[in-house]
Amino acid sequence: MKITLRKIDEHNRAECESLRVSGDQSQYIASNADSLKEAAENAEVARPFAIACDDRMVGFTMFAFDENNEDPADRYWLWRFMIDEPLQGKGYGSAALKEIIRYFKEHGADQITLSTKESNTTALSLYHRYGFKENGDRNDEEIVLKLQLNDL
């Protein structure tokens, strides 16, 4: 399974916006359309990507790279990560997370920060398998997890 991250442009934006998580997961993540709007509003730090397997779009992810943030612990965030509902449970999420981690490492990040609700057990299980750990911080009602890339 070869996963790649592709820039979102006028040719693939509608396809990206059509991807959906299951109904019970929608409480955990903004729609891709809303995420792309947020990316445009935060263009100086937001990095949105389609997640592709071969030539098929299977998901969406968005990072925040804020190298100018005075707090080094807040420079690199995994803001969004989703796999299209009919493709969940088939290994795409795990393969995509490996590619996401590789991207962060190759672009100079020393750690990845993310947040999610404690009730998002499916996502938490995946993040824990890849070494993300809760650090005791909260981001509103979400718990914060970090992955130290220097340890990998």
GROMACS .gro file of C-alpha atoms in nm:
model
  152
    1MET     CA    1   0.000   0.000   0.000
    2LYS     CA    2   0.170   0.320  -0.122
    3ILE     CA    3   0.033   0.629   0.052
    4THR     CA    4   0.118   0.978  -0.069
    5LEU     CA    5   0.022   1.326   0.047
    6ARG     CA    6  -0.103   1.549  -0.233
    7LYS     CA    7  -0.164   1.921  -0.237
    8ILE     CA    8  -0.527   2.026  -0.266
    9ASP     CA    9  -0.600   2.228  -0.579
   10GLU     CA   10  -0.893   2.317  -0.803
   11HIS     CA   11  -0.873   1.975  -0.968
   12ASN     CA   12  -0.915   1.766  -0.653
   13ARG     CA   13  -1.087   2.000  -0.405
   14ALA     CA   14  -1.442   1.878  -0.473
   15GLU     CA   15  -1.334   1.516  -0.437
   16CYS     CA   16  -1.163   1.599  -0.106
   17GLU     CA   17  -1.471   1.781   0.021
   18SER     CA   18  -1.687   1.479  -0.065
   19LEU     CA   19  -1.498   1.247   0.173
   20ARG     CA   20  -1.685   1.174   0.497
   21VAL     CA   21  -1.631   0.995   0.825
   22SER     CA   22  -1.905   0.781   0.978
   23GLY     CA   23  -2.190   0.959   1.153
   24ASP     CA   24  -2.065   0.879   1.502
   25GLN     CA   25  -1.717   1.013   1.416
   26SER     CA   26  -1.844   1.347   1.285
   27GLN     CA   27  -1.846   1.482   1.642
   28TYR     CA   28  -1.466   1.450   1.645
   29ILE     CA   29  -1.361   1.623   1.324
   30ALA     CA   30  -1.465   1.917   1.113
   31SER     CA   31  -1.579   1.854   0.757
   32ASN     CA   32  -1.309   1.874   0.493
   33ALA     CA   33  -1.481   2.179   0.343
   34ASP     CA   34  -1.462   2.356   0.680
   35SER     CA   35  -1.100   2.244   0.723
   36LEU     CA   36  -1.005   2.384   0.381
   37LYS     CA   37  -1.173   2.712   0.472
   38GLU     CA   38  -0.972   2.717   0.796
   39ALA     CA   39  -0.656   2.642   0.595
   40ALA     CA   40  -0.722   2.944   0.373
   41GLU     CA   41  -0.775   3.163   0.680
   42ASN     CA   42  -0.446   3.037   0.830
   43ALA     CA   43  -0.245   3.008   0.509
   44GLU     CA   44   0.080   3.108   0.678
   45VAL     CA   45   0.083   2.789   0.891
   46ALA     CA   46  -0.179   2.546   0.754
   47ARG     CA   47  -0.071   2.261   0.525
   48PRO     CA   48  -0.373   2.068   0.393
   49PHE     CA   49  -0.324   1.747   0.195
   50ALA     CA   50  -0.528   1.479   0.029
   51ILE     CA   51  -0.425   1.131   0.138
   52ALA     CA   52  -0.394   0.910  -0.170
   53CYS     CA   53  -0.333   0.542  -0.220
   54ASP     CA   54  -0.204   0.493  -0.569
   55ASP     CA   55  -0.441   0.716  -0.770
   56ARG     CA   56  -0.735   0.702  -0.529
   57MET     CA   57  -0.809   0.971  -0.272
   58VAL     CA   58  -0.872   0.792   0.057
   59GLY     CA   59  -0.857   1.068   0.316
   60PHE     CA   60  -0.755   1.415   0.424
   61THR     CA   61  -0.503   1.560   0.666
   62MET     CA   62  -0.396   1.907   0.768
   63PHE     CA   63  -0.091   2.018   0.960
   64ALA     CA   64   0.012   2.339   1.130
   65PHE     CA   65   0.377   2.433   1.083
   66ASP     CA   66   0.443   2.747   1.285
   67GLU     CA   67   0.822   2.769   1.305
   68ASN     CA   68   0.795   3.125   1.442
   69ASN     CA   69   0.596   3.018   1.749
   70GLU     CA   70   0.794   3.117   2.057
   71ASP     CA   71   0.699   2.791   2.229
   72PRO     CA   72   0.880   2.506   2.053
   73ALA     CA   73   0.620   2.263   2.189
   74ASP     CA   74   0.351   2.438   1.983
   75ARG     CA   75   0.521   2.460   1.645
   76TYR     CA   76   0.408   2.137   1.477
   77TRP     CA   77   0.048   2.014   1.501
   78LEU     CA   78  -0.150   1.744   1.330
   79TRP     CA   79  -0.474   1.943   1.302
   80ARG     CA   80  -0.687   1.705   1.097
   81PHE     CA   81  -0.672   1.341   0.998
   82MET     CA   82  -0.952   1.138   0.844
   83ILE     CA   83  -1.009   0.837   0.621
   84ASP     CA   84  -1.323   0.814   0.407
   85GLU     CA   85  -1.590   0.603   0.580
   86PRO     CA   86  -1.612   0.312   0.331
   87LEU     CA   87  -1.233   0.269   0.346
   88GLN     CA   88  -1.197   0.264   0.724
   89GLY     CA   89  -1.069  -0.053   0.887
   90LYS     CA   90  -0.863  -0.153   0.582
   91GLY     CA   91  -0.522  -0.026   0.691
   92TYR     CA   92  -0.533   0.314   0.521
   93GLY     CA   93  -0.527   0.506   0.849
   94SER     CA   94  -0.222   0.323   0.978
   95ALA     CA   95  -0.037   0.358   0.647
   96ALA     CA   96  -0.132   0.727   0.625
   97LEU     CA   97  -0.013   0.798   0.979
   98LYS     CA   98   0.327   0.647   0.891
   99GLU     CA   99   0.347   0.883   0.592
  100ILE     CA  100   0.236   1.180   0.806
  101ILE     CA  101   0.509   1.106   1.061
  102ARG     CA  102   0.765   1.078   0.780
  103TYR     CA  103   0.652   1.415   0.640
  104PHE     CA  104   0.696   1.588   0.976
  105LYS     CA  105   1.043   1.438   1.023
  106GLU     CA  106   1.155   1.529   0.671
  107HIS     CA  107   1.036   1.887   0.719
  108GLY     CA  108   1.232   1.955   1.036
  109ALA     CA  109   0.980   1.883   1.311
  110ASP     CA  110   1.115   1.736   1.632
  111GLN     CA  111   0.772   1.647   1.768
  112ILE     CA  112   0.409   1.625   1.661
  113THR     CA  113   0.126   1.754   1.878
  114LEU     CA  114  -0.242   1.671   1.832
  115SER     CA  115  -0.558   1.679   2.037
  116THR     CA  116  -0.876   1.475   2.041
  117LYS     CA  117  -1.161   1.393   2.273
  118GLU     CA  118  -1.105   1.117   2.526
  119SER     CA  119  -1.411   0.938   2.386
  120ASN     CA  120  -1.246   0.909   2.042
  121THR     CA  121  -1.113   0.565   2.133
  122THR     CA  122  -1.053   0.444   1.777
  123ALA     CA  123  -0.825   0.738   1.697
  124LEU     CA  124  -0.654   0.720   2.037
  125SER     CA  125  -0.578   0.352   1.984
  126LEU     CA  126  -0.411   0.431   1.650
  127TYR     CA  127  -0.214   0.723   1.793
  128HIS     CA  128  -0.095   0.515   2.090
  129ARG     CA  129   0.023   0.237   1.857
  130TYR     CA  130   0.250   0.492   1.688
  131GLY     CA  131   0.392   0.625   2.013
  132PHE     CA  132   0.180   0.935   2.080
  133LYS     CA  133   0.145   0.998   2.454
  134GLU     CA  134  -0.086   1.219   2.655
  135ASN     CA  135   0.108   1.495   2.825
  136GLY     CA  136  -0.160   1.611   3.072
  137ASP     CA  137  -0.244   1.927   2.877
  138ARG     CA  138  -0.587   2.008   2.739
  139ASN     CA  139  -0.695   2.191   2.426
  140ASP     CA  140  -1.043   2.308   2.529
  141GLU     CA  141  -1.232   1.981   2.589
  142GLU     CA  142  -0.969   1.767   2.414
  143ILE     CA  143  -0.666   1.587   2.552
  144VAL     CA  144  -0.326   1.668   2.403
  145LEU     CA  145  -0.091   1.399   2.276
  146LYS     CA  146   0.269   1.434   2.159
  147LEU     CA  147   0.506   1.219   1.960
  148GLN     CA  148   0.877   1.288   2.007
  149LEU     CA  149   1.035   1.235   1.666
  150ASN     CA  150   1.390   1.231   1.800
  151ASP     CA  151   1.301   0.902   1.974
  152LEU     CA  152   1.215   0.731   1.643
   0.00000   0.00000   0.00000
